[in-house]
PDB file of C-alpha atoms in Angstrom:
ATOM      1  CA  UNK O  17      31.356-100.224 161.474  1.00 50.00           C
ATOM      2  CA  UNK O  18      28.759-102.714 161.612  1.00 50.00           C
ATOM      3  CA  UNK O  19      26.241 -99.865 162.273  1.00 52.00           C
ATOM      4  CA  UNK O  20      26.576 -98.308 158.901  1.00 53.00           C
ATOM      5  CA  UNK O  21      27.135-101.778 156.452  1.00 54.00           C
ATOM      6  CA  UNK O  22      25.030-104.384 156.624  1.00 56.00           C
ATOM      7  CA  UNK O  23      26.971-108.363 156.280  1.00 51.00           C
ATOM      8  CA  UNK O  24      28.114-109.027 153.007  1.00 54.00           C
ATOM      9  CA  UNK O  25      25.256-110.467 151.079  1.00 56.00           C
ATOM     10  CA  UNK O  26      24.919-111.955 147.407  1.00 52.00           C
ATOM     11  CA  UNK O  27      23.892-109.614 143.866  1.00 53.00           C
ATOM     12  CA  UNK O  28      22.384-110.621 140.965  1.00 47.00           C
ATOM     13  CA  UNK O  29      25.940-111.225 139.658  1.00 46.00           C
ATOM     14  CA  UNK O  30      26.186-113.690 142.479  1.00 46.00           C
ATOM     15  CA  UNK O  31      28.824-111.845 144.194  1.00 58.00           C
ATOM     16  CA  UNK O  32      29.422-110.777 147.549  1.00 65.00           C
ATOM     17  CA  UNK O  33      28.544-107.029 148.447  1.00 72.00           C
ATOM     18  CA  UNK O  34      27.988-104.924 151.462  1.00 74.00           C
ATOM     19  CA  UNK O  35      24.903-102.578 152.111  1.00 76.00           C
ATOM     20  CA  UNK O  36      24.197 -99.395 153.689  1.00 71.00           C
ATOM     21  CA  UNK O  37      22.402 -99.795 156.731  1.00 76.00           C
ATOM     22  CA  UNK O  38      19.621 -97.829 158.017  1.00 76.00           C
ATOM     23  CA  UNK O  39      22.729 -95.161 160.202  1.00 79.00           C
ATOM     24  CA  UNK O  40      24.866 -95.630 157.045  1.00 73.00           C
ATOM     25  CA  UNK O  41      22.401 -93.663 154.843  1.00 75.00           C
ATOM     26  CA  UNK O  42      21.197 -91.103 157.309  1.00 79.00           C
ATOM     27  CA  UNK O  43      25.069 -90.471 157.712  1.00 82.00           C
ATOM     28  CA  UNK O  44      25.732 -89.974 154.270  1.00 79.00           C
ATOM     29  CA  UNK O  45      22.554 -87.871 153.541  1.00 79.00           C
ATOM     30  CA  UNK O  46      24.476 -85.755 156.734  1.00 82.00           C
ATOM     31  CA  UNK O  47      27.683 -85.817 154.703  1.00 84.00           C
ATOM     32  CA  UNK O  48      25.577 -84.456 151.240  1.00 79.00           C
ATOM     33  CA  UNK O  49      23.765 -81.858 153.113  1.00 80.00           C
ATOM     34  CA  UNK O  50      27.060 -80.943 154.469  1.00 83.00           C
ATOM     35  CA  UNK O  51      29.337 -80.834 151.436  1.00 81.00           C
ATOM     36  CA  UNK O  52      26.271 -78.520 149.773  1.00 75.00           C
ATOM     37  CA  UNK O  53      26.312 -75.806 152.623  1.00 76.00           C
ATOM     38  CA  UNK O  54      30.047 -76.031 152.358  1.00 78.00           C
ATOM     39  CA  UNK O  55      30.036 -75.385 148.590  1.00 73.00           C
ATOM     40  CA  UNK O  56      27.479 -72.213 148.664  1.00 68.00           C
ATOM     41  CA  UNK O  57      29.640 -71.057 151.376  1.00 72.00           C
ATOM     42  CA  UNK O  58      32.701 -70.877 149.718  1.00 69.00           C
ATOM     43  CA  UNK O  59      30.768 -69.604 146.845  1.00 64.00           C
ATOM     44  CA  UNK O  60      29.623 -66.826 149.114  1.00 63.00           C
ATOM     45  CA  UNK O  61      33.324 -65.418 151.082  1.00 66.00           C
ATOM     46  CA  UNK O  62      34.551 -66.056 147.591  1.00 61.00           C
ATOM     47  CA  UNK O  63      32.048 -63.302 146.157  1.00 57.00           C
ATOM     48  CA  UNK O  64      31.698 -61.277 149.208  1.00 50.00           C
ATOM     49  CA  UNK O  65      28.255 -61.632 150.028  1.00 51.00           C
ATOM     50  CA  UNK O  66      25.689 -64.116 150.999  1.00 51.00           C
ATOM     51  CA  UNK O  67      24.186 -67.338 149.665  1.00 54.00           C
ATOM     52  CA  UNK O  68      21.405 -65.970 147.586  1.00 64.00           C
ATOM     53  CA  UNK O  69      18.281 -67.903 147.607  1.00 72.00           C
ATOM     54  CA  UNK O  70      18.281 -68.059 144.341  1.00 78.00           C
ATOM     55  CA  UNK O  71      21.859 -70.495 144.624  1.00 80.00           C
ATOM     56  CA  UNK O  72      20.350 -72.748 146.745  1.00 80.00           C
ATOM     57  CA  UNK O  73      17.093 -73.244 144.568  1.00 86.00           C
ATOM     58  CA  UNK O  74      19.446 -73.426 141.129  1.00 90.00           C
ATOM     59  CA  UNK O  75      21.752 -75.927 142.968  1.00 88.00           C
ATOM     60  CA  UNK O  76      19.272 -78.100 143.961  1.00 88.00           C
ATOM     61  CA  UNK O  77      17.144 -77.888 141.252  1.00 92.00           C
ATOM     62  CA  UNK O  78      19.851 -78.910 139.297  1.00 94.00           C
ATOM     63  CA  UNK O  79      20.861 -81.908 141.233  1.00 93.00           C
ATOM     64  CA  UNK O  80      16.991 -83.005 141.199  1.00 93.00           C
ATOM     65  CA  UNK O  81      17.024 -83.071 137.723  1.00 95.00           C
ATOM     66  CA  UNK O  82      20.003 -84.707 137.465  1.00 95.00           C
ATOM     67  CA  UNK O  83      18.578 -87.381 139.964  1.00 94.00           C
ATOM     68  CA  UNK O  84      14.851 -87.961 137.934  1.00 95.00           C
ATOM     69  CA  UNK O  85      17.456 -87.967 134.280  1.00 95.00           C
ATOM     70  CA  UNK O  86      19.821 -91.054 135.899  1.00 95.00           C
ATOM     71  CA  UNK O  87      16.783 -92.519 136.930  1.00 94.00           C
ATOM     72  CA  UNK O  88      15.586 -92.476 133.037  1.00 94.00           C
ATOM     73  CA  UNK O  89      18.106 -95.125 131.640  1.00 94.00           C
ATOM     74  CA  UNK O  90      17.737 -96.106 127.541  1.00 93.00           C
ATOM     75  CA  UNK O  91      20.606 -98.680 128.528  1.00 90.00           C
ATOM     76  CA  UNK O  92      21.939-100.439 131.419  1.00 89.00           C
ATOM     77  CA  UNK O  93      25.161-102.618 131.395  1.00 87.00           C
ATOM     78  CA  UNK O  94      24.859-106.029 133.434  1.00 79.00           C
ATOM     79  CA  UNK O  95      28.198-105.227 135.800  1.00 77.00           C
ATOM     80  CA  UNK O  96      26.524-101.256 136.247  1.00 81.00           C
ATOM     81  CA  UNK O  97      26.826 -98.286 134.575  1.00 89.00           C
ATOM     82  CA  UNK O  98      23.664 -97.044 132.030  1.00 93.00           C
ATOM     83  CA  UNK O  99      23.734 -94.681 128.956  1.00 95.00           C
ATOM     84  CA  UNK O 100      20.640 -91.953 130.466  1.00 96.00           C
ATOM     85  CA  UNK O 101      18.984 -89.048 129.768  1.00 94.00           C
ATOM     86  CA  UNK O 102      21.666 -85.848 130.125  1.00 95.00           C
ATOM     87  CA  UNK O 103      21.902 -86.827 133.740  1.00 96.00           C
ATOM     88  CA  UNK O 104      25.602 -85.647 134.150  1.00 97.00           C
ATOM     89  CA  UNK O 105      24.825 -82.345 132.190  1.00 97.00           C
ATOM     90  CA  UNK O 106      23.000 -81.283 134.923  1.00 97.00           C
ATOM     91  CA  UNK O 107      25.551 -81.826 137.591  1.00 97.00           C
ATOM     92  CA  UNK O 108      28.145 -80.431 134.806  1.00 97.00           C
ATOM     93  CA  UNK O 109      26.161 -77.100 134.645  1.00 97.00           C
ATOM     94  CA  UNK O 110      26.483 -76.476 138.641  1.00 95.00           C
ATOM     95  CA  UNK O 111      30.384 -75.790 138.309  1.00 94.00           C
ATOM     96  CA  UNK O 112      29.926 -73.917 134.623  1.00 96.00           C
ATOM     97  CA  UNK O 113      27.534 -71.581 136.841  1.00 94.00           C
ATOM     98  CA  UNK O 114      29.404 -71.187 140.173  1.00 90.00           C
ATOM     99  CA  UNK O 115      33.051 -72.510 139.774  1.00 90.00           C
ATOM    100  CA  UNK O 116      35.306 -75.341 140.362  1.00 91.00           C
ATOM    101  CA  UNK O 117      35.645 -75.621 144.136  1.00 88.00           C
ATOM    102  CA  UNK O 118      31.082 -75.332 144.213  1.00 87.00           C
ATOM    103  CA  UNK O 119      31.008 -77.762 140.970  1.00 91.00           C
ATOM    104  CA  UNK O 120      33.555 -80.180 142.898  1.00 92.00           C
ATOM    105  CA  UNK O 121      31.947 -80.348 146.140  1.00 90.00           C
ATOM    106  CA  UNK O 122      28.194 -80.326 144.966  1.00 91.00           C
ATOM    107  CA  UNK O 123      29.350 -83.455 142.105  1.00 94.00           C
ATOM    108  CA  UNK O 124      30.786 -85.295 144.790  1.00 93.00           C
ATOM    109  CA  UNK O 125      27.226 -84.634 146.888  1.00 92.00           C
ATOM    110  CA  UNK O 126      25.841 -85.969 144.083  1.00 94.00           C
ATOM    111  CA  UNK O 127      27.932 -88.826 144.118  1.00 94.00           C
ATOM    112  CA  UNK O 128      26.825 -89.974 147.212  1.00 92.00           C
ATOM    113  CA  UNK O 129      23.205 -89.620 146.738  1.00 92.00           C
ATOM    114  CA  UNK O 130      23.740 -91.699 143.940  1.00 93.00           C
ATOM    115  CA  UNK O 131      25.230 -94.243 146.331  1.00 91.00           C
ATOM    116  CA  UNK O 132      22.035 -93.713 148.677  1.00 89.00           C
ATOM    117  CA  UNK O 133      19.974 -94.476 146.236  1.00 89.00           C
ATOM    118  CA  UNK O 134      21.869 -97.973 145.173  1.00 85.00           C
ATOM    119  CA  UNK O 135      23.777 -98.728 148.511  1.00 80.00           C
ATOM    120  CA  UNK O 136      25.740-101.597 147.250  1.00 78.00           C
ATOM    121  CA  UNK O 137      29.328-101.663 147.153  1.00 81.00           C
ATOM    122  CA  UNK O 138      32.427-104.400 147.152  1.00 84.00           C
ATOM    123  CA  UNK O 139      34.657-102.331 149.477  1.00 85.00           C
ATOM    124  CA  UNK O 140      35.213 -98.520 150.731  1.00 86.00           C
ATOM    125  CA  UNK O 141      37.633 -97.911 148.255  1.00 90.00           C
ATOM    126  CA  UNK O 142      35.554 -99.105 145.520  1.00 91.00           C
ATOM    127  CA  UNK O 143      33.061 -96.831 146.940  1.00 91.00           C
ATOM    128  CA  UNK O 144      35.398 -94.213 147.086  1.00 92.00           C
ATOM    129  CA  UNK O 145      36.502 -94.254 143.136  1.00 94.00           C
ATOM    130  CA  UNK O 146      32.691 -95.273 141.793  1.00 94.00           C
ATOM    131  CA  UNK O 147      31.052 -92.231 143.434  1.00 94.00           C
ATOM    132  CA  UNK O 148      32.632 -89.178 145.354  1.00 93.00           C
ATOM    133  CA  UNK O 149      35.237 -89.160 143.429  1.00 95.00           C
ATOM    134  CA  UNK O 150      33.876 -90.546 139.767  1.00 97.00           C
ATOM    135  CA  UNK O 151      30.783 -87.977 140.096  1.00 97.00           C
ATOM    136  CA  UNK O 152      32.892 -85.264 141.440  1.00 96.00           C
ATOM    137  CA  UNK O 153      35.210 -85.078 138.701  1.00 97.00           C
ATOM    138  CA  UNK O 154      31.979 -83.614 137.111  1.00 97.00           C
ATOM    139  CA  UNK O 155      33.185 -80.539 139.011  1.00 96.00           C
ATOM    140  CA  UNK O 156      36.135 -79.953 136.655  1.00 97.00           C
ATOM    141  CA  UNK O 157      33.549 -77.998 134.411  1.00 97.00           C
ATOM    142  CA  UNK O 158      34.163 -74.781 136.523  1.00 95.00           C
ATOM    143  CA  UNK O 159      37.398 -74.703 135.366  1.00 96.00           C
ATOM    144  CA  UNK O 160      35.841 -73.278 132.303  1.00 96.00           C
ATOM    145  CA  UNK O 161      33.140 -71.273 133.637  1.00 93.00           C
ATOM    146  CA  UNK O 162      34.070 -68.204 131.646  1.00 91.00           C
ATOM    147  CA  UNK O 163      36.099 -69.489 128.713  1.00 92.00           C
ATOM    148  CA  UNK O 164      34.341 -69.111 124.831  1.00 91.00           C
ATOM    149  CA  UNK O 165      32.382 -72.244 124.372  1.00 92.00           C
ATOM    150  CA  UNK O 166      33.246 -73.138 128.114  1.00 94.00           C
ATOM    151  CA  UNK O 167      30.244 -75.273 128.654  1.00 96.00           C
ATOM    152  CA  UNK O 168      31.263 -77.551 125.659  1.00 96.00           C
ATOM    153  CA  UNK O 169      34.469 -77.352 127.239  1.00 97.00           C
ATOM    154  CA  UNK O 170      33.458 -78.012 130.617  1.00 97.00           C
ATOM    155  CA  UNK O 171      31.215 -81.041 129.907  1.00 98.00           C
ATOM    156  CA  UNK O 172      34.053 -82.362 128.082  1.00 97.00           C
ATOM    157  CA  UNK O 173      36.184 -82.139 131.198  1.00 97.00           C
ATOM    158  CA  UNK O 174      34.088 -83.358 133.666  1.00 97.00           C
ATOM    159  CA  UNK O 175      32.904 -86.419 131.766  1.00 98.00           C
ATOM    160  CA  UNK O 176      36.841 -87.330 130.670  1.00 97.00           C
ATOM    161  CA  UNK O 177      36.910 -86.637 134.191  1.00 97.00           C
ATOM    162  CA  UNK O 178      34.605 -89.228 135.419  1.00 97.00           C
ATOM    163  CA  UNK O 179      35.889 -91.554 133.066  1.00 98.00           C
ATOM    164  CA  UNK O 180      39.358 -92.051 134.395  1.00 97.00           C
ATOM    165  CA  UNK O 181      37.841 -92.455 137.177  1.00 97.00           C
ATOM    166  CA  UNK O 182      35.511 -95.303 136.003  1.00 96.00           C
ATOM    167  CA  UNK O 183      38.463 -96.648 134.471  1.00 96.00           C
ATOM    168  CA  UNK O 184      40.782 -97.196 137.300  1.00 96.00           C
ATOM    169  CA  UNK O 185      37.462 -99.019 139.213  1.00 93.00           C
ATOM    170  CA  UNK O 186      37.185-101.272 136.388  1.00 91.00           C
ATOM    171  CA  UNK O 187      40.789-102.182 136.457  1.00 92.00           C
ATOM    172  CA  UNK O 188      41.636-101.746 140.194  1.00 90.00           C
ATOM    173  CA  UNK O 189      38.307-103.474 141.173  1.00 88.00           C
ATOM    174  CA  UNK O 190      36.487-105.365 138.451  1.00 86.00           C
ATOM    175  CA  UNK O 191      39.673-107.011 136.484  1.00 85.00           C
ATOM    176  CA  UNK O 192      38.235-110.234 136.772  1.00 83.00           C
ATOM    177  CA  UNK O 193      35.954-109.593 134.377  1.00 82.00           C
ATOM    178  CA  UNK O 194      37.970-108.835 131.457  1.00 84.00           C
ATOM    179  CA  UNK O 195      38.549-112.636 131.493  1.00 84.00           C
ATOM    180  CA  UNK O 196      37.171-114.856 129.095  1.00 78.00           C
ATOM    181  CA  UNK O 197      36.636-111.261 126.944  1.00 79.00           C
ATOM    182  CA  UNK O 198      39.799-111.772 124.767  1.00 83.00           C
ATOM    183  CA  UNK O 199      41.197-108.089 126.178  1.00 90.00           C
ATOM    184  CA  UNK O 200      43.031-107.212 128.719  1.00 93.00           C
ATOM    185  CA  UNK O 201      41.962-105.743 131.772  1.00 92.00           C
ATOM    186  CA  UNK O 202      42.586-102.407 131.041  1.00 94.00           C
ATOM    187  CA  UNK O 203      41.568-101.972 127.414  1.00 95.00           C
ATOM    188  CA  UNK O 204      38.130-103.983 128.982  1.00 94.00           C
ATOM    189  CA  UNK O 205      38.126-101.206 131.184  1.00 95.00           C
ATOM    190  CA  UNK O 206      38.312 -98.741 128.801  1.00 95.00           C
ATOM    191  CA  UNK O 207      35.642-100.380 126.210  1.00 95.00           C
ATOM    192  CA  UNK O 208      33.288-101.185 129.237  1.00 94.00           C
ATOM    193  CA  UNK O 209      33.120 -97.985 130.642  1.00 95.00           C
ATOM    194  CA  UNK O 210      33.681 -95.725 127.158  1.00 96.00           C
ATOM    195  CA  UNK O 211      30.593 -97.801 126.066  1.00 95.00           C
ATOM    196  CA  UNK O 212      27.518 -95.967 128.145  1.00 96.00           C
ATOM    197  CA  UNK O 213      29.765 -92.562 129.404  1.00 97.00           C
ATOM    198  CA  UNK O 214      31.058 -91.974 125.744  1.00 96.00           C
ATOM    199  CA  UNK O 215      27.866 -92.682 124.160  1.00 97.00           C
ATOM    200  CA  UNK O 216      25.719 -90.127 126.754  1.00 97.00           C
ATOM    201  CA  UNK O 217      28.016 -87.742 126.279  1.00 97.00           C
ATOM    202  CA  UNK O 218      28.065 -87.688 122.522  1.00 97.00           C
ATOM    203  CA  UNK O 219      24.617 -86.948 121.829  1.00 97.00           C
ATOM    204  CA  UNK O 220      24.716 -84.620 124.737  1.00 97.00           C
ATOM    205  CA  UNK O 221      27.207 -82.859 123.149  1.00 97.00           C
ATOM    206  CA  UNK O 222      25.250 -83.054 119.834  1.00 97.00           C
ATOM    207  CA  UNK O 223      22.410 -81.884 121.394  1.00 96.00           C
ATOM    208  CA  UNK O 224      24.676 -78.830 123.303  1.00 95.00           C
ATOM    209  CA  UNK O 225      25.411 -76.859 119.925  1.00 94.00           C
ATOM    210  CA  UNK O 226      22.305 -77.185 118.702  1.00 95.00           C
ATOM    211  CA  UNK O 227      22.085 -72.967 118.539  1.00 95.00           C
ATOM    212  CA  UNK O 228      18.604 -72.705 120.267  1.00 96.00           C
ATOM    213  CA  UNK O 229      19.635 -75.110 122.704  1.00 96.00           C
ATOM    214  CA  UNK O 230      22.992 -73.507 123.096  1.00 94.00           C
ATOM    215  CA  UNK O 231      21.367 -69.961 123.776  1.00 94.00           C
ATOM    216  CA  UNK O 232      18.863 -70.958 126.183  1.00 96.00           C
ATOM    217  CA  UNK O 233      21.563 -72.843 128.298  1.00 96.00           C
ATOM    218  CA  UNK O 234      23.299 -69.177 128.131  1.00 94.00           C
ATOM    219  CA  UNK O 235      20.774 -67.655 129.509  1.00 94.00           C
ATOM    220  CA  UNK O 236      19.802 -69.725 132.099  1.00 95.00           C
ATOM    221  CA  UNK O 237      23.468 -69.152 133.418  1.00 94.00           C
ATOM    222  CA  UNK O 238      22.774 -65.838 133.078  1.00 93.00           C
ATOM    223  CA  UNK O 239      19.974 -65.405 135.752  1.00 92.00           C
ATOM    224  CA  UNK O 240      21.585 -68.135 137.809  1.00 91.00           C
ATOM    225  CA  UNK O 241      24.265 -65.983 138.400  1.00 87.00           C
ATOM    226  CA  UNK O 242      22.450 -62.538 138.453  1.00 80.00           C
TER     227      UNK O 242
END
C-alpha cells in the first residue's frame, strides 16, 4: 500500500494525514477514466445504440466546468469545504441529461478527481464518504431527469444528497471538533457542513428559476440529448 500513500505527514491543522503518491494518482485517474467509459456505456445498451460523440464532449465538458467553478471559491472553511461558483450544478446537470446510473458513476468520477487534485486524506474510509460517495450522490439528479421542474428537483436531490454524506464525515470522522463549540457533534456537523453546501446551493437555486436562465438550461438538455 505504501506505493499509492505516502507516510502520514502534518496539515496546516497540525494533524496527521496521508498523501497520494505519484502510483496512487495515476491509479485513480485509471479508476475516473474507467467509471466514465462505464457510464456512457450503460448509457449506450440502455438506449440501443452507441456513445455519440456528442456524450462524451457534453460529459466532459461538463465535468471541466465543474472542475475550473470548485476551483473559484468566494469562501473556504478552515477544516475544508468552500461555498464556489455553481460547481456542483454542473456535475448535477450530467444525470438530469443522461440518467441516474450515468449521473452516479460520472459524480463519483468527479469525486475522485477532486481527491487528485487535493490528495490528502485521514483514512480510506474518510476518503470513501468525503468524495466517491459525497460527490456521487450528485448523481441522484437523474432520478428526475424527466419530471416538471426536474432540474430544480434534481439539484435539490443531489445536493441533500451530498450533504448526508458530508454529515456522517463530520460526525464519523471530524467529532473532535465540535468540542469547545458548545454543540454537539452532530448538530456541529450539521451547521459546519449546511454552512458552505446550503449557502451554494441557495443562490444556485435562485439563480435556476431565473426564466431566461431556466430556458437556456432547457435547451441545452435538449441538444445534449438529440
Amino acid at each position: 500500500m505504501s506505493k499509492f500513500f505516502a507516510f502520514p505527514t502534518q496539515n496546516s491543522w497540525e494533524e496527521d494525514v496521508f498523501q497520494l503518491t505519484t502510483a496512487g494518482i495515476i491509479t485513480v485517474v485509471g479508476i475516473i477514466v474507467a467509471l466514465i467509459a462505464i457510464a456512457l456505456f450503460i448509457r449506450s445498451r440502455e438506449e440501443s445504440k452507441k456513445i455519440s460523440t456528442k456524450q462524451l464532449v457534453f460529459s466532459a465538458a461538463a465535468m471541466a466546468l465543474g472542475t475550473v467553478a470548485s476551483m473559484i471559491k468566494f469562501l473556504k472553511l478552515p477544516m475544508g469545504g468552500s461555498i464556489t461558483l455553481f460547481s456542483m450544478l454542473f456535475i448535477v446537470l450530467i444525470g438530469y441529461w443522461y440518467g441516474t446510473k450515468v449521473g452516479i458513476m460520472t459524480a463519483i468520477a468527479y469525486g475522485l478527481l477532486q481527491f487528485v487534485i487535493e490528495p490528502v486524506f485521514y483514512s480510506i474510509p474518510q476518503m470513501i464518504v468525503d468524495y466517491p460517495l459525497a460527490f456521487g450522490a450528485l448523481g441522484l439528479s437523474g432520478f428526475f431527469q424527466n419530471s416538471k421542474h426536474g432540474l430544480i428537483k434534481g439539484y435539490i436531490a443531489g445536493v441533500l444528497g451530498r450533504y448526508v454524506f458530508a454529515f456522517l464525515s463530520g460526525l464519523l470522522f471530524f467529532a473532535a471538533y465540535a468540542q469547545g463549540s458548545g454543540m454537539s457533534a452532530p448538530i456541529y456537523s450539521l451547521a459546519y457542513n449546511g454552512s458552505y453546501l446550503l449557502t451554494e446551493a441557495v443562490v444556485t437555486l435562485v439563480v435556476i428559476a431565473i426564466p431566461a436562465v431556466n430556458h437556456a438550461l432547457k435547451h441545452i438538455k435538449k441538444v445534449a440529448c438529440e
